[in-house]
PDB file of C-alpha atoms and ligand atoms in Angstrom:
ATOM      1  CA  MET A 107      -3.264  -1.180  98.294  1.00 81.00           C
ATOM      2  CA  ASP A 108       0.503  -0.486  97.523  1.00 96.00           C
ATOM      3  CA  CYS A 109       0.158   0.149  93.911  1.00 98.00           C
ATOM      4  CA  LEU A 110       2.768   1.928  91.619  1.00 98.00           C
ATOM      5  CA  PHE A 111       0.532   3.140  89.158  1.00 98.00           C
ATOM      6  CA  CYS A 112      -2.332   4.244  91.509  1.00 98.00           C
ATOM      7  CA  LYS A 113       0.254   6.442  93.266  1.00 98.00           C
ATOM      8  CA  ILE A 114       1.208   7.910  89.731  1.00 98.00           C
ATOM      9  CA  ALA A 115      -2.546   8.167  88.851  1.00 98.00           C
ATOM     10  CA  ASN A 116      -2.885  10.331  92.159  1.00 98.00           C
ATOM     11  CA  GLY A 117       0.228  12.324  91.957  1.00 98.00           C
ATOM     12  CA  GLU A 118       1.874  10.788  94.809  1.00 98.00           C
ATOM     13  CA  ILE A 119       4.570  10.087  92.668  1.00 98.00           C
ATOM     14  CA  PRO A 120       5.459  12.117  89.537  1.00 98.00           C
ATOM     15  CA  SER A 121       5.358  11.275  85.976  1.00 98.00           C
ATOM     16  CA  ASN A 122       6.131  12.870  82.639  1.00 98.00           C
ATOM     17  CA  LYS A 123       2.262  13.201  81.488  1.00 98.00           C
ATOM     18  CA  VAL A 124       1.313  13.119  78.119  1.00 98.00           C
ATOM     19  CA  TYR A 125      -2.473  13.199  78.551  1.00 99.00           C
ATOM     20  CA  GLU A 126      -4.927  13.361  81.556  1.00 98.00           C
ATOM     21  CA  ASP A 127      -8.534  13.598  81.800  1.00 98.00           C
ATOM     22  CA  GLU A 128     -10.852  12.440  84.663  1.00 98.00           C
ATOM     23  CA  LYS A 129     -10.787   8.998  83.723  1.00 98.00           C
ATOM     24  CA  ILE A 130      -7.155   7.905  82.287  1.00 99.00           C
ATOM     25  CA  LEU A 131      -3.715   9.108  82.424  1.00 99.00           C
ATOM     26  CA  ALA A 132      -0.775   8.629  79.833  1.00 99.00           C
ATOM     27  CA  PHE A 133       2.886   9.392  80.649  1.00 99.00           C
ATOM     28  CA  ARG A 134       6.224   8.457  79.402  1.00 98.00           C
ATOM     29  CA  ASP A 135       7.470   5.262  80.614  1.00 98.00           C
ATOM     30  CA  ILE A 136      10.676   5.337  82.886  1.00 98.00           C
ATOM     31  CA  ALA A 137      12.600   2.999  80.870  1.00 98.00           C
ATOM     32  CA  PRO A 138      11.581   3.507  77.235  1.00 98.00           C
ATOM     33  CA  GLN A 139      12.103   0.623  74.845  1.00 96.00           C
ATOM     34  CA  ALA A 140      11.302   2.747  71.858  1.00 97.00           C
ATOM     35  CA  ASP A 141      11.782   5.685  70.622  1.00 97.00           C
ATOM     36  CA  VAL A 142       8.355   6.907  71.916  1.00 98.00           C
ATOM     37  CA  HIS A 143       7.117   4.687  74.854  1.00 98.00           C
ATOM     38  CA  VAL A 144       3.847   5.815  76.630  1.00 98.00           C
ATOM     39  CA  LEU A 145       1.919   4.122  78.933  1.00 99.00           C
ATOM     40  CA  VAL A 146      -2.033   4.655  79.546  1.00 99.00           C
ATOM     41  CA  ILE A 147      -3.643   3.732  82.778  1.00 99.00           C
ATOM     42  CA  PRO A 148      -7.066   3.930  84.119  1.00 98.00           C
ATOM     43  CA  LYS A 149      -7.125   6.372  87.065  1.00 98.00           C
ATOM     44  CA  GLU A 150      -9.175   3.796  89.062  1.00 98.00           C
ATOM     45  CA  HIS A 151      -7.707   0.658  89.813  1.00 98.00           C
ATOM     46  CA  VAL A 152     -10.310  -1.364  87.988  1.00 98.00           C
ATOM     47  CA  ALA A 153      -8.229  -4.278  87.027  1.00 98.00           C
ATOM     48  CA  SER A 154      -4.721  -5.592  87.898  1.00 98.00           C
ATOM     49  CA  SER A 155      -4.404  -7.323  84.504  1.00 98.00           C
ATOM     50  CA  ALA A 156      -6.407  -7.954  81.495  1.00 98.00           C
ATOM     51  CA  ASN A 157      -7.814 -11.149  83.075  1.00 98.00           C
ATOM     52  CA  ASP A 158      -9.572  -8.943  85.597  1.00 98.00           C
ATOM     53  CA  ILE A 159     -11.337  -7.382  82.547  1.00 98.00           C
ATOM     54  CA  ASN A 160     -15.213  -8.492  82.230  1.00 98.00           C
ATOM     55  CA  ALA A 161     -18.396  -7.229  81.289  1.00 98.00           C
ATOM     56  CA  GLU A 162     -19.067  -4.812  84.220  1.00 98.00           C
ATOM     57  CA  ASN A 163     -15.606  -3.257  83.962  1.00 98.00           C
ATOM     58  CA  CYS A 164     -14.828  -3.353  80.238  1.00 98.00           C
ATOM     59  CA  GLU A 165     -15.915   0.360  79.219  1.00 98.00           C
ATOM     60  CA  ILE A 166     -12.641   1.957  80.416  1.00 98.00           C
ATOM     61  CA  VAL A 167     -10.800  -0.318  77.776  1.00 98.00           C
ATOM     62  CA  GLY A 168     -12.905   0.985  75.059  1.00 98.00           C
ATOM     63  CA  TYR A 169     -12.294   4.412  76.526  1.00 98.00           C
ATOM     64  CA  ILE A 170      -8.472   4.235  76.272  1.00 98.00           C
ATOM     65  CA  PHE A 171      -8.663   2.920  72.885  1.00 98.00           C
ATOM     66  CA  ALA A 172     -10.701   5.931  71.857  1.00 98.00           C
ATOM     67  CA  LYS A 173      -8.029   8.054  73.099  1.00 98.00           C
ATOM     68  CA  ILE A 174      -5.035   6.517  72.183  1.00 98.00           C
ATOM     69  CA  PRO A 175      -5.003   8.169  68.869  1.00 98.00           C
ATOM     70  CA  GLU A 176      -4.768  11.645  70.641  1.00 98.00           C
ATOM     71  CA  ILE A 177      -2.389  10.544  72.792  1.00 99.00           C
ATOM     72  CA  ALA A 178      -0.045   8.992  70.284  1.00 98.00           C
ATOM     73  CA  SER A 179      -0.782  12.385  68.314  1.00 98.00           C
ATOM     74  CA  LEU A 180       0.610  14.410  71.478  1.00 98.00           C
ATOM     75  CA  ALA A 181       3.505  12.279  71.596  1.00 98.00           C
ATOM     76  CA  GLY A 182       4.042  13.074  68.055  1.00 98.00           C
ATOM     77  CA  VAL A 183       3.373   9.674  66.108  1.00 98.00           C
ATOM     78  CA  ASP A 184       0.610   8.346  64.085  1.00 97.00           C
ATOM     79  CA  SER A 185       2.180   4.989  63.573  1.00 97.00           C
ATOM     80  CA  TYR A 186       2.601   2.903  66.500  1.00 98.00           C
ATOM     81  CA  ARG A 187       2.203  -0.512  68.516  1.00 98.00           C
ATOM     82  CA  VAL A 188      -0.124  -1.026  71.313  1.00 98.00           C
ATOM     83  CA  ILE A 189       0.886  -3.685  73.776  1.00 98.00           C
ATOM     84  CA  ASN A 190      -0.712  -5.150  77.120  1.00 98.00           C
ATOM     85  CA  ASN A 191       1.284  -7.606  78.897  1.00 98.00           C
ATOM     86  CA  CYS A 192      -0.996  -9.741  80.940  1.00 98.00           C
ATOM     87  CA  GLY A 193       0.515 -11.954  83.788  1.00 98.00           C
ATOM     88  CA  ASP A 194       4.085 -12.655  84.830  1.00 98.00           C
ATOM     89  CA  LYS A 195       5.215 -14.891  82.093  1.00 98.00           C
ATOM     90  CA  ALA A 196       4.072 -12.348  79.808  1.00 98.00           C
ATOM     91  CA  GLY A 197       6.398  -9.686  81.130  1.00 97.00           C
ATOM     92  CA  GLN A 198       3.528  -7.737  83.420  1.00 98.00           C
ATOM     93  CA  THR A 199       5.531  -6.126  86.207  1.00 98.00           C
ATOM     94  CA  VAL A 200       2.985  -3.616  87.456  1.00 98.00           C
ATOM     95  CA  LYS A 201      -0.341  -5.122  88.463  1.00 98.00           C
ATOM     96  CA  HIS A 202      -2.541  -2.280  87.415  1.00 98.00           C
ATOM     97  CA  ILE A 203      -4.087  -2.673  84.040  1.00 98.00           C
ATOM     98  CA  HIS A 204      -1.989  -0.521  81.578  1.00 99.00           C
ATOM     99  CA  PHE A 205      -1.271  -0.369  77.752  1.00 99.00           C
ATOM    100  CA  HIS A 206       1.996   0.334  76.031  1.00 98.00           C
ATOM    101  CA  ILE A 207       2.223   2.802  73.107  1.00 98.00           C
ATOM    102  CA  LEU A 208       5.372   2.225  71.518  1.00 98.00           C
ATOM    103  CA  SER A 209       6.898   3.799  68.357  1.00 98.00           C
ATOM    104  CA  GLY A 210      10.106   4.813  66.364  1.00 96.00           C
ATOM    105  CA  ASP A 211      12.363   3.532  63.773  1.00 93.00           C
ATOM    106  CA  ASN A 212      13.488   0.771  66.206  1.00 87.00           C
ATOM    107  CA  LEU A 213      10.259  -1.187  66.632  1.00 94.00           C
ATOM    108  CA  SER A 214      11.098  -4.866  66.092  1.00 93.00           C
ATOM    109  CA  GLU A 215       9.453  -6.553  62.531  1.00 93.00           C
ATOM    110  CA  LYS A 216       8.070  -9.428  65.115  1.00 94.00           C
ATOM    111  CA  LEU A 217       5.605  -9.190  67.746  1.00 92.00           C
ATOM    112  CA  VAL A 218       7.943 -11.394  69.919  1.00 89.00           C
TER     113      VAL A 218
HETATM  114  P1  5GP B 467       4.590  -3.918  82.211  1.00 80.52           P
HETATM  115  O1  5GP B 467       6.085  -4.604  82.415  1.00 80.52           O
HETATM  116  O2  5GP B 467       3.899  -4.224  83.503  1.00 80.52           O
HETATM  117  O3  5GP B 467       4.206  -4.583  80.976  1.00 80.52           O
HETATM  118  O4  5GP B 467       5.006  -2.320  82.199  1.00 80.52           O
HETATM  119  C1  5GP B 467       5.239  -1.864  83.467  1.00 80.52           C
HETATM  120  C2  5GP B 467       6.168  -0.433  82.856  1.00 80.52           C
HETATM  121  O5  5GP B 467       6.092   0.501  83.941  1.00 80.52           O
HETATM  122  C3  5GP B 467       7.613  -0.764  82.450  1.00 80.52           C
HETATM  123  O6  5GP B 467       7.937  -0.474  80.936  1.00 80.52           O
HETATM  124  C4  5GP B 467       8.417   0.135  83.341  1.00 80.52           C
HETATM  125  O7  5GP B 467       9.574   0.596  82.466  1.00 80.52           O
HETATM  126  C5  5GP B 467       7.463   1.272  83.758  1.00 80.52           C
HETATM  127  N1  5GP B 467       7.653   1.523  84.911  1.00 80.52           N
HETATM  128  C6  5GP B 467       8.186   1.066  85.947  1.00 80.52           C
HETATM  129  N2  5GP B 467       8.111   1.969  87.039  1.00 80.52           N
HETATM  130  C7  5GP B 467       7.870   3.200  86.615  1.00 80.52           C
HETATM  131  C8  5GP B 467       7.818   4.517  87.258  1.00 80.52           C
HETATM  132  O8  5GP B 467       7.798   4.775  88.582  1.00 80.52           O
HETATM  133  N3  5GP B 467       7.543   5.363  86.301  1.00 80.52           N
HETATM  134  C9  5GP B 467       6.956   5.299  84.752  1.00 80.52           C
HETATM  135  N4  5GP B 467       6.971   6.483  84.314  1.00 80.52           N
HETATM  136  N5  5GP B 467       7.274   3.754  84.731  1.00 80.52           N
HETATM  137  C10 5GP B 467       7.519   3.164  85.265  1.00 80.52           C
HETATM  138 ZN1   ZN B 468      -3.337   0.490  91.021  1.00 80.52          ZN
END
């Protein structure tokens, strides 16, 4: 599969890593939309989007959220917004499920 985030997960494409373990990788977004903009991905391509999450593969989502406080702390923040874009109309451009951690003084007060 020709997937950008699979290539980042396996090191084929370099990334600015914030956190890594055997299951997940967190790295800086290449085009940050906030002072802090980190992406968190499962290393395995378990789902292309949140639409593919089900009872069998949902454990990784909980695992990611259990690690987000540590990842945010490593990025130097304890107040942040977590966003998942699901589908083209929601702005999803990379079809490997991922969560944005956004933080900083320039966050919009509105969600959209
Ligand atoms: P989406 O729009 O799918 O929710 O989020 C994809 C994100 O991946 C975007 O914020 C985009 O800037 C980021 N991105 C795209 N290509 C690369 C890349 O090669 N490296 C990194 N670090 N981020 C990327
Ligand atoms: Zn992938």
